[in-house]
Amino acid sequence: MSQPTLICTAGHIDHGKSSMIRALTGYDPDRWKEEKERGITIDLGYAHLEGDVELIDVPGHEKFIRNMVAGAATVDYALLVIAADDGIMPQTREHFQILQILGVKGGLVALTKCDLVDEEWIDLVEDDVRQFLDENGWEKTPIVRIDSLSGKGIPELKEHLMQLAKTKQSLKGAASFRLPVDRVFTVKGFGTVVTGSVVQGSCGVGDELELTPNGKTVRVRGLQNHGKQVERVAAGMRAAMNLHPVSVEEVNRGTSVAEHGFLQTGSVFDAHFHLLSDQPPVKHRQQVRVHLGCADVLGRMLLYEAKVLEPGGEALCRIELEHPLGMRRQDRFVVRRVSPQSTLGGGFIIDPAPRAMKRKAEVLAILEHCSSDDAPKRLEGIVRGAGEIALKDLLDRSDMPEQETLDLLFDLELAERVVRFEQNGEACFAPVERVDAFAENCRSALESFHRKNPYRLGIHRDELLSRVKFEGSKKLVSRLLDLAAAKGLLEHPARLVYRLPGQETNFTKQEKNWLAEIETGLSDGGMTPPSPKELAQRTGAPLGTVRGLMMYLTDMGKAVALESDILLSRAALDEARRGLFTLLSENKSFSVSEYREAIGSSRKFVIPLLNRFDAEGLTLRNEDLRVKGKHFDRLVAEFSPEETEPDSGDD
């Protein structure tokens, strides 16, 4: 499906925009009775020109600027209309500034009402317009002289418009459908109908879409393009969409219709803002009116770098809206003063879902990355801004082809700028800075731990993670712990044990003797190991020292803690596991007393043992009995006799 070219008219009130469109297309863009009575365009008007060119007639009167912004927000080019008898007027300049803010980079100029002045005057006006265009980056823009009443110059203007449409490049990498709603009404027998210009993608009758910001799912019951029933609409086309099930009260100008999950819904976004040079300074937390797509919402502008932004300046800022909107990164917006009304400037969205961050330097670094023209730096900025992000969300927010994004992520991993980890079977990413931040939090927790536990080799992984204050998913935290150890920020002296780099457990000769006696006592005790109190009496060591040395043995993997004061030697635990395997291999279930007799222990030790096996999934409690757990196969692999090769019979 070809992509029509959207061209909006713009200019001062009563400069002949609507008359020009009637002469070009034969269609009257003034739809409302009030518009016809007053002779001005209040709302947006639409017309179709041959060759897939769509014209949007936007209001010229200062009071209707918000409607002009709604029309210009979705266009490819502009047709700037200037009356030859007036020349460049205040709304001409404001409209032109809005077009530039919204990223409309070119178009053409129509000098209207040329029948009202002589050639010499037209030459002077055209020179003035040419200078204005040259000063504002539209140096090669064609200027066409027309008279809408007689039709003079209309064929030349139409030819220029057709040539302009041929220069439009098709949208790339924009498959997801999006339409900002500019009108909503009810048609008897059909229900709610919304209209707008398709910004990107395509949709067909029967498709399910999402309304933002309310998140409601709707189905497309019917589609029209300029009054004609169609099965599909695509980027650049005007569309009337009959939606179901939704009431007219649930939709308004500013609502967007898009594919599910394509737009981020929120009332806060970070942005790059440019203040026009002819406007007064903007203050931190100043109330403003924000125009985004077809939406018009009050908000406040929070400046990151200064309390005041001077005329002509640029700034990174956060904008807080009074009502949520649907948005995406790189969406352009216009900011106007609340009173007196005037266009202050505008910019583009850097992050549509910013995290709350306390350090201003961190915020600025992230925003500078996200707004960079350098693709790897921009991608890294998105990851840093999110803190952690799933690959599917990263692909969606990168606004780049999928393979290009994947290649850049691979390069960023190699350069140790981002960290990959798995979450629910899906690849996720986090900024590498989080490894250092996490390690610093671990360092603080470990320093406290080592002071209170001088005999411990280190801290168990689960206990460390419970002590560390760090925002992030469990999978990310686990991955950061491994990376911190790999980078030498933490030491990993034994399985599941961590400590500070260089931290050593230096025993005195006496402590070494006590440690050996405790290890022997646990080994001799087998399935009925001595308590810390009994070991203290046996060794003569203080009870606190005994408990510390016992935990050291667990850190080294030589003993296992069933409860705080019950430790089994590793050999005894292996025997208990073997006894469990044998019992369940011969029986479908067993009782506590049957297991106690099988391993030659007492209820005091058997209950904690079975609780451990339940937690590991080796057993499953069924009332007073135990049956095989979901991980019993681990014991099968550990204790089943290996198959041997059959005897060949050779002597």
XYZ file of C-alpha atoms in Angstrom:
651
model
C 0.000 0.000 0.000
C 1.479 3.359 -1.053
C 2.039 6.046 1.559
C 0.208 9.331 0.854
C 2.002 12.610 1.486
C 0.486 14.891 4.131
C 0.921 18.616 3.497
C -0.492 21.232 5.839
C -1.255 24.831 5.050
C -0.060 27.401 7.557
C -0.227 31.160 7.754
C -1.851 34.279 9.162
C -5.620 34.702 9.445
C -7.434 35.757 6.257
C -4.455 35.093 3.996
C -6.564 32.876 1.725
C -5.706 29.316 2.780
C -9.212 27.900 2.468
C -9.849 29.661 -0.859
C -6.592 28.283 -2.200
C -7.559 24.707 -1.199
C -10.957 25.103 -2.883
C -9.190 26.239 -6.065
C -6.748 23.317 -5.872
C -9.192 20.521 -5.047
C -12.750 21.792 -5.474
C -13.331 20.853 -1.824
C -14.348 23.283 0.942
C -12.210 22.574 4.032
C -14.393 24.798 6.273
C -16.746 22.209 7.783
C -18.490 24.159 10.518
C -21.329 26.669 10.198
C -19.425 29.083 12.451
C -16.413 28.924 10.138
C -18.496 29.833 7.117
C -20.281 32.668 8.942
C -17.060 34.190 10.297
C -14.973 33.473 7.217
C -12.126 31.892 9.189
C -10.969 28.324 9.812
C -11.548 27.273 13.439
C -10.911 23.547 13.268
C -8.862 21.342 10.991
C -10.057 20.942 7.418
C -9.050 18.179 5.018
C -8.920 17.763 1.267
C -7.493 15.255 -1.180
C -5.318 16.137 -4.153
C -4.636 13.657 -6.947
C -1.522 11.514 -6.706
C -1.928 10.520 -3.032
C -1.471 14.044 -1.672
C -3.484 14.919 1.444
C -3.969 18.585 2.379
C -4.670 19.733 5.937
C -5.982 23.269 6.321
C -5.061 24.546 9.787
C -6.450 27.626 11.534
C -4.646 30.927 11.184
C -6.282 32.882 13.994
C -4.139 33.227 17.132
C -6.917 31.851 19.355
C -6.938 28.589 17.396
C -3.205 27.878 17.512
C -3.769 24.620 19.443
C -5.696 23.224 16.475
C -2.885 24.296 14.181
C -0.416 22.327 16.310
C -2.673 19.248 16.111
C -2.701 19.433 12.325
C 1.003 20.101 11.869
C 2.038 17.331 14.267
C 1.483 14.586 11.692
C 2.533 16.158 8.375
C 5.433 15.600 5.979
C 5.653 19.082 4.407
C 4.138 22.550 4.778
C 2.520 24.947 2.352
C 3.168 28.355 3.892
C 0.494 30.810 2.753
C 1.331 34.532 2.693
C -1.010 37.181 1.282
C 0.698 39.515 -1.161
C -1.170 42.534 0.215
C -0.043 41.852 3.813
C 3.296 40.056 3.659
C 4.740 38.224 6.661
C 2.543 38.688 9.748
C 2.819 37.607 13.433
C 0.916 34.330 12.976
C 2.998 33.610 9.866
C 6.112 33.659 12.024
C 4.523 31.669 14.867
C 3.204 29.010 12.499
C 6.607 28.739 10.873
C 8.277 28.349 14.285
C 5.830 25.567 15.210
C 6.549 23.775 11.922
C 10.276 23.862 12.657
C 9.769 22.652 16.241
C 7.707 19.709 14.965
C 10.446 18.739 12.529
C 8.733 19.782 9.290
C 11.862 20.446 7.261
C 10.530 21.805 3.999
C 7.702 22.623 1.665
C 6.766 25.575 -0.480
C 5.253 29.064 -0.243
C 2.099 30.345 -1.915
C 1.802 34.122 -2.382
C -1.972 34.585 -2.426
C -4.219 37.532 -3.392
C -1.796 38.627 -6.105
C -4.763 40.218 -7.936
C -5.025 42.878 -5.214
C -1.561 44.454 -5.693
C 0.692 45.408 -8.589
C 3.760 43.484 -9.789
C 6.241 45.874 -8.198
C 4.656 45.357 -4.760
C 4.603 41.576 -5.239
C 8.315 41.678 -6.098
C 9.039 43.513 -2.832
C 6.955 41.048 -0.788
C 8.605 38.080 -2.482
C 12.073 39.498 -1.726
C 11.051 39.896 1.899
C 9.724 36.307 2.015
C 12.866 34.970 0.353
C 15.056 36.660 2.975
C 12.862 35.224 5.759
C 13.156 31.708 4.297
C 16.928 31.984 3.825
C 17.382 33.097 7.427
C 15.412 30.094 8.693
C 16.899 27.229 6.695
C 14.394 27.042 3.820
C 16.787 28.535 1.231
C 15.623 26.623 -1.859
C 11.917 26.658 -1.092
C 9.834 27.509 -4.191
C 7.567 30.575 -4.051
C 4.471 30.437 -6.269
C 2.293 33.489 -7.019
C -1.416 32.656 -7.201
C -4.879 34.185 -7.473
C -7.399 31.709 -6.073
C -10.430 33.492 -7.572
C -9.221 33.535 -11.177
C -7.180 30.347 -10.854
C -3.987 32.040 -11.974
C -0.915 30.133 -10.713
C -3.019 27.213 -9.376
C -1.737 24.690 -11.997
C 1.876 25.664 -11.206
C 1.190 25.319 -7.467
C -0.402 21.898 -8.015
C 2.634 20.751 -10.028
C 4.990 21.859 -7.249
C 2.898 19.925 -4.707
C 3.034 16.780 -6.825
C 6.810 17.104 -7.202
C 7.116 17.587 -3.449
C 5.206 14.341 -2.860
C 7.647 12.464 -5.095
C 10.556 13.458 -2.844
C 9.001 11.883 0.247
C 10.851 8.834 1.558
C 8.805 5.872 2.746
C 8.797 5.249 6.468
C 11.292 2.548 7.466
C 11.137 0.357 10.539
C 7.732 1.748 11.487
C 5.421 -1.238 11.127
C 3.373 -0.551 14.266
C 0.134 1.315 13.664
C -0.427 4.728 15.247
C -3.141 7.355 14.776
C -3.549 10.468 16.980
C -7.264 11.259 17.267
C -8.264 14.778 16.206
C -12.055 14.274 16.110
C -14.537 11.922 17.790
C -18.280 11.662 17.244
C -21.174 9.203 17.106
C -22.868 7.961 13.954
C -26.378 6.553 14.423
C -26.386 2.835 13.789
C -22.603 2.574 13.897
C -21.468 4.015 17.226
C -18.203 5.786 17.989
C -16.113 7.108 15.120
C -12.686 8.716 15.453
C -10.688 10.510 12.775
C -7.028 11.333 12.375
C -3.972 11.017 10.182
C -2.158 7.678 10.256
C 1.326 8.517 11.491
C 2.823 5.119 10.772
C 2.031 1.499 10.070
C -1.285 0.207 8.776
C -4.442 -1.452 10.072
C -7.475 -3.196 8.621
C -11.077 -3.921 9.423
C -11.279 -6.465 12.237
C -7.929 -5.556 13.811
C -7.677 -5.162 17.584
C -5.936 -1.993 18.764
C -5.331 -0.120 21.994
C -6.618 3.285 23.061
C -4.096 5.306 25.037
C -3.899 6.583 27.662
C -6.852 4.553 29.022
C -5.443 1.228 27.741
C -8.783 -0.067 26.450
C -8.792 -2.708 23.709
C -11.005 -1.866 20.716
C -11.842 -3.547 17.429
C -11.998 -1.779 14.078
C -15.527 -2.277 12.695
C -15.119 -0.048 9.649
C -12.713 2.312 7.880
C -13.146 5.300 5.587
C -10.721 7.472 3.649
C -12.254 10.751 2.457
C -15.782 9.341 2.710
C -15.026 6.091 0.895
C -15.210 2.684 2.558
C -11.815 0.947 2.579
C -10.513 -2.306 4.012
C -7.159 -0.871 5.088
C -5.469 2.451 5.896
C -1.742 3.131 5.994
C 0.797 5.801 6.961
C -0.018 9.217 5.502
C -3.730 8.520 4.954
C -6.635 10.316 6.567
C -8.800 7.757 8.324
C -12.225 7.587 9.938
C -12.369 4.559 12.220
C -15.555 2.991 13.564
C -14.427 1.455 16.876
C -16.140 -1.040 19.168
C -16.749 -1.408 22.074
C -16.125 2.165 23.198
C -18.317 5.146 24.011
C -17.700 8.652 22.739
C -17.030 9.740 26.339
C -14.005 7.429 26.511
C -12.214 9.129 23.611
C -11.171 12.714 23.039
C -8.718 14.747 21.023
C -5.346 13.659 22.326
C -6.279 9.986 22.579
C -4.181 7.732 20.342
C -5.141 4.505 18.609
C -2.157 2.175 18.277
C -0.978 -1.405 18.398
C -0.943 -2.912 21.883
C 2.065 -1.834 23.909
C 3.472 0.417 21.194
C 2.944 3.651 23.139
C 4.208 4.338 26.633
C 1.443 5.766 28.821
C 2.540 8.289 31.408
C 2.303 11.800 32.774
C 6.055 12.438 33.060
C 8.742 12.497 30.393
C 12.318 13.702 29.998
C 13.042 15.846 26.969
C 15.319 18.165 25.069
C 13.747 21.646 24.900
C 14.597 24.702 22.783
C 13.299 28.131 23.846
C 12.644 30.516 20.958
C 14.834 33.608 20.885
C 11.891 36.047 20.827
C 10.273 34.616 23.967
C 10.803 35.551 27.646
C 12.915 33.339 29.924
C 11.422 30.084 31.243
C 11.716 29.404 34.965
C 12.152 26.105 36.785
C 8.732 24.577 37.565
C 6.939 27.081 35.341
C 3.429 26.067 34.316
C 3.100 25.613 30.555
C 0.707 24.190 27.982
C 2.106 21.130 26.228
C 0.962 20.098 22.726
C 1.860 16.502 21.896
C 0.330 15.077 18.739
C -3.284 16.184 18.930
C -3.233 16.469 22.731
C -3.221 19.729 24.646
C -2.355 19.338 28.350
C -1.269 21.642 31.150
C 2.034 20.750 32.764
C 5.141 21.971 34.556
C 8.635 22.208 33.184
C 11.443 21.154 35.521
C 14.854 22.379 34.401
C 17.756 20.084 35.275
C 20.725 22.399 34.744
C 19.597 25.881 35.815
C 16.764 27.706 37.522
C 16.146 29.886 34.452
C 16.461 29.195 30.719
C 17.295 32.311 28.718
C 15.779 33.147 25.272
C 17.305 31.078 22.476
C 18.695 28.532 24.946
C 18.423 24.749 24.989
C 17.971 22.546 28.035
C 17.415 19.012 29.267
C 14.219 19.008 31.273
C 11.490 16.905 32.817
C 7.876 17.740 32.021
C 5.118 16.728 34.417
C 1.653 16.629 32.834
C -1.678 17.028 34.608
C -3.082 14.087 32.630
C -1.367 10.991 31.186
C -0.775 10.640 27.437
C 0.470 7.959 25.060
C 3.971 8.751 23.787
C 7.229 7.381 22.422
C 10.871 8.354 22.419
C 11.661 11.015 19.775
C 8.062 12.317 19.705
C 8.113 16.062 19.100
C 6.095 18.507 21.182
C 5.327 22.233 21.358
C 5.226 24.282 24.559
C 3.114 27.433 24.838
C 2.687 29.985 27.583
C -0.497 29.724 29.631
C -1.013 33.500 29.756
C -0.557 35.523 27.660
C -0.665 32.772 25.041
C 2.363 32.437 22.799
C 4.615 29.672 21.531
C 7.613 29.338 23.851
C 9.376 26.582 21.924
C 9.469 22.821 21.852
C 11.624 19.768 21.452
C 11.602 15.987 21.441
C 11.053 13.292 24.056
C 14.206 11.527 25.233
C 12.656 9.144 27.758
C 8.877 8.550 27.931
C 9.170 6.545 31.162
C 11.950 8.089 33.271
C 12.993 6.551 36.565
C 13.023 8.644 39.719
C 16.692 9.452 40.304
C 18.095 11.590 43.079
C 21.494 12.429 41.591
C 21.209 15.198 38.997
C 24.573 14.321 37.448
C 23.346 10.780 36.773
C 20.144 12.084 35.166
C 22.043 14.495 32.893
C 24.520 11.806 31.810
C 21.699 9.464 30.865
C 19.763 12.135 28.977
C 22.851 13.201 27.045
C 23.382 9.573 26.014
C 19.730 9.089 25.025
C 19.640 12.250 22.888
C 22.946 11.524 21.131
C 23.138 11.092 17.357
C 25.608 8.256 17.985
C 23.533 5.037 17.865
C 25.635 2.951 20.359
C 25.704 5.822 22.842
C 21.959 6.344 22.456
C 21.265 2.642 22.975
C 23.446 2.589 26.075
C 21.538 5.625 27.345
C 18.228 3.797 27.016
C 19.623 0.882 29.068
C 21.042 3.235 31.685
C 17.800 5.167 31.919
C 15.756 2.007 32.421
C 18.147 0.457 34.967
C 17.250 -2.961 33.579
C 15.259 -3.671 30.436
C 14.014 -6.715 28.536
C 15.313 -7.219 25.007
C 11.823 -6.929 23.471
C 11.301 -3.539 25.160
C 14.769 -2.411 24.145
C 14.126 -3.350 20.521
C 10.861 -1.418 20.670
C 12.411 1.709 22.178
C 15.580 1.770 20.082
C 13.710 2.945 16.945
C 16.286 1.069 14.860
C 16.063 -2.099 12.767
C 16.166 -5.215 14.946
C 19.404 -6.655 13.571
C 21.201 -3.315 13.901
C 20.097 -3.083 17.536
C 21.238 -6.654 18.257
C 24.637 -5.999 16.663
C 25.111 -2.825 18.714
C 24.143 -4.642 21.914
C 26.735 -7.324 21.178
C 29.392 -4.619 20.704
C 28.333 -2.892 23.932
C 28.657 -6.210 25.787
C 32.160 -6.776 24.417
C 33.111 -3.241 25.418
C 31.705 -3.952 28.923
C 29.200 -1.113 28.686
C 26.093 -3.251 29.266
C 25.418 -6.510 31.112
C 23.238 -9.311 29.748
C 21.227 -11.597 32.040
C 18.247 -13.942 31.775
C 14.827 -13.245 33.268
C 11.958 -15.702 32.758
C 13.782 -17.190 29.782
C 14.231 -13.809 28.087
C 17.403 -11.801 27.525
C 17.598 -8.601 29.571
C 20.197 -5.845 29.865
C 21.523 -3.520 32.541
C 24.219 -0.825 32.520
C 27.658 -1.979 33.620
C 27.725 0.817 36.212
C 25.240 -1.215 38.216
C 27.959 -3.831 38.835
C 30.125 -1.241 40.589
C 27.168 0.218 42.489
C 26.091 -3.253 43.578
C 29.654 -4.165 44.633
C 29.823 -1.008 46.751
C 26.616 -2.011 48.545
C 28.064 -5.505 49.047
C 31.263 -4.016 50.448
C 29.325 -2.148 53.123
C 27.368 -5.293 54.077
C 30.517 -7.454 54.139
C 32.497 -5.024 56.288
C 29.781 -5.230 58.930
C 29.611 -9.013 58.587
C 33.362 -9.552 58.937
C 33.520 -7.392 62.067
C 30.831 -9.461 63.778
C 31.980 -12.867 62.477
C 35.798 -13.003 62.663
C 35.914 -16.804 62.251
C 33.772 -16.975 59.142
C 35.336 -17.613 55.764
C 32.691 -15.374 54.245
C 28.972 -14.908 53.918
C 26.567 -17.253 52.154
C 25.145 -15.922 48.875
C 21.525 -15.828 50.066
C 22.423 -14.109 53.324
C 24.506 -11.497 51.478
C 21.719 -10.724 49.046
C 19.256 -10.335 51.914
C 21.575 -7.737 53.519
C 22.287 -5.723 50.372
C 19.933 -2.825 49.634
C 19.693 -2.747 45.869
C 16.790 -2.179 43.494
C 16.584 -4.813 40.820
C 15.095 -8.147 39.883
C 16.457 -11.307 41.545
C 17.985 -12.496 38.305
C 19.772 -9.185 37.772
C 21.098 -9.132 41.338
C 22.331 -12.707 40.963
C 24.074 -11.798 37.693
C 25.641 -8.682 39.219
C 26.999 -10.768 42.099
C 28.716 -13.128 39.656
C 30.128 -10.217 37.650
C 31.382 -8.430 40.763
C 33.262 -11.598 41.751
C 34.601 -12.045 38.201
C 35.895 -8.444 38.182
C 37.660 -8.970 41.548
C 35.367 -6.556 43.399
C 34.395 -9.475 45.662
C 36.174 -12.739 46.471
C 34.516 -16.106 46.057
C 36.658 -18.474 48.192
C 34.163 -21.363 48.376
C 30.911 -22.519 46.821
C 28.139 -19.949 47.500
C 30.434 -18.005 49.846
C 31.635 -14.423 49.304
C 33.951 -12.060 51.135
C 35.865 -8.814 50.716
C 39.020 -8.955 48.565
C 42.048 -9.737 50.712
C 39.930 -10.781 53.705
C 41.632 -13.701 55.446
C 40.645 -15.817 58.429
C 43.815 -15.925 60.526
C 43.527 -18.527 63.290
C 45.778 -18.724 66.294
C 47.427 -22.060 67.066
C 44.862 -22.688 69.793
C 41.951 -21.894 67.436
C 43.366 -24.276 64.824
C 43.443 -27.056 67.441
C 39.844 -26.307 68.472
C 38.777 -26.316 64.809
C 40.347 -29.752 64.253
C 38.656 -31.158 67.383
C 35.264 -29.750 66.342
C 35.604 -31.264 62.871
C 36.532 -34.627 64.411
C 33.606 -34.410 66.858
C 31.119 -33.783 64.031
C 32.609 -36.607 61.993
C 32.513 -39.047 64.933
C 28.950 -38.014 65.752
C 27.679 -39.113 62.335
C 23.891 -39.013 62.297
C 23.718 -37.845 65.941
C 26.207 -34.954 65.975
C 27.169 -33.130 69.190
C 25.684 -29.719 69.972
C 27.821 -26.544 70.226
C 27.519 -26.783 74.003
C 28.810 -30.365 74.010
C 31.684 -29.405 71.700
C 32.592 -26.481 73.980
C 32.806 -28.882 76.914
C 34.846 -31.342 74.842
C 37.350 -28.754 73.549
C 37.370 -26.268 76.408
C 36.721 -23.447 73.930
C 34.259 -20.626 74.672
C 30.751 -21.364 73.342
C 30.770 -18.287 71.056
C 34.085 -19.361 69.547
C 32.750 -22.872 68.955
C 29.719 -21.547 67.111
C 31.977 -19.341 64.962
C 34.315 -22.221 64.116
C 31.357 -24.489 63.296
C 30.071 -21.912 60.782
C 33.554 -21.728 59.285
C 33.283 -25.460 58.565
C 29.948 -24.868 56.805
C 31.561 -22.099 54.703
C 34.281 -24.561 53.703
C 31.655 -27.159 52.745
C 32.843 -29.600 55.400
C 29.609 -29.374 57.396
C 25.975 -28.477 56.774
C 23.732 -26.477 59.091
C 20.273 -28.028 59.495
C 19.293 -25.534 62.189
C 21.235 -22.897 64.107
C 22.654 -25.409 66.604
C 22.529 -28.586 64.490
C 25.423 -29.278 62.120
C 26.072 -32.491 60.213
C 29.388 -33.398 58.701
C 29.354 -33.496 54.901
C 29.939 -37.269 55.033
C 26.921 -37.738 57.335
C 24.718 -35.703 54.991
C 25.810 -37.837 52.033
C 24.881 -40.979 54.022
C 21.493 -39.463 54.875
C 20.872 -38.773 51.180
C 21.882 -42.318 50.246
C 19.537 -43.712 52.889
C 16.721 -41.575 51.464
C 17.416 -42.872 47.939
C 17.410 -46.484 49.086
C 14.201 -46.111 51.093
C 12.220 -44.461 48.269
C 13.639 -46.818 45.655
C 12.139 -49.737 47.562
C 8.944 -48.032 48.803
C 6.448 -45.531 47.450
C 6.432 -43.645 50.739
C 7.849 -43.728 54.255
C 7.206 -42.317 57.725
C 9.529 -40.325 59.963
C 10.141 -43.339 62.214
C 10.951 -45.563 59.201
C 13.543 -43.078 57.983
C 14.949 -42.674 61.520
C 15.501 -46.422 61.733
C 16.965 -46.572 58.218
C 19.743 -44.068 58.938
C 20.208 -44.804 62.649
C 19.435 -41.361 63.972
C 16.933 -39.715 66.319
C 13.815 -37.633 65.716
C 15.744 -34.522 66.872
C 17.928 -34.738 63.747
C 15.606 -36.513 61.314
C 12.910 -33.805 61.306
C 15.357 -31.002 60.275
C 16.869 -33.374 57.697
C 13.514 -34.133 56.096
C 12.575 -30.446 56.142
C 15.772 -29.769 54.191
C 14.974 -32.530 51.688
C 11.444 -31.123 51.278
C 12.891 -27.680 50.526
C 15.278 -29.193 47.947
C 12.416 -31.007 46.246
C 13.909 -34.454 46.938
C 10.858 -35.384 49.007
C 7.275 -34.234 49.221
C 5.282 -34.352 52.447
C 1.932 -36.115 52.149
C 0.256 -35.839 55.559
C 2.465 -37.975 57.874
C 4.377 -39.610 55.019
C 7.071 -38.613 52.543
C 6.988 -39.460 48.830
C 9.321 -38.674 45.941
C 9.707 -34.951 45.224
C 10.035 -33.293 41.827
C 13.848 -33.347 42.062
C 14.248 -36.933 43.292
C 15.968 -37.724 39.985
C 19.019 -35.923 41.350
C 19.463 -38.735 43.864
C 18.954 -41.288 41.098
C 21.792 -39.726 39.130
C 23.955 -39.580 42.243
C 23.469 -43.065 43.673
C 22.257 -45.405 40.894
C 24.871 -48.059 40.035
C 26.528 -47.347 36.698
C 25.799 -49.742 33.886
C 28.797 -51.964 33.129
C 29.904 -53.329 29.812
C 28.879 -57.004 29.272
C 31.608 -59.585 29.585
C 33.041 -60.429 26.161
C 33.925 -63.955 27.242
C 37.603 -63.603 26.316
C 40.158 -65.226 28.601
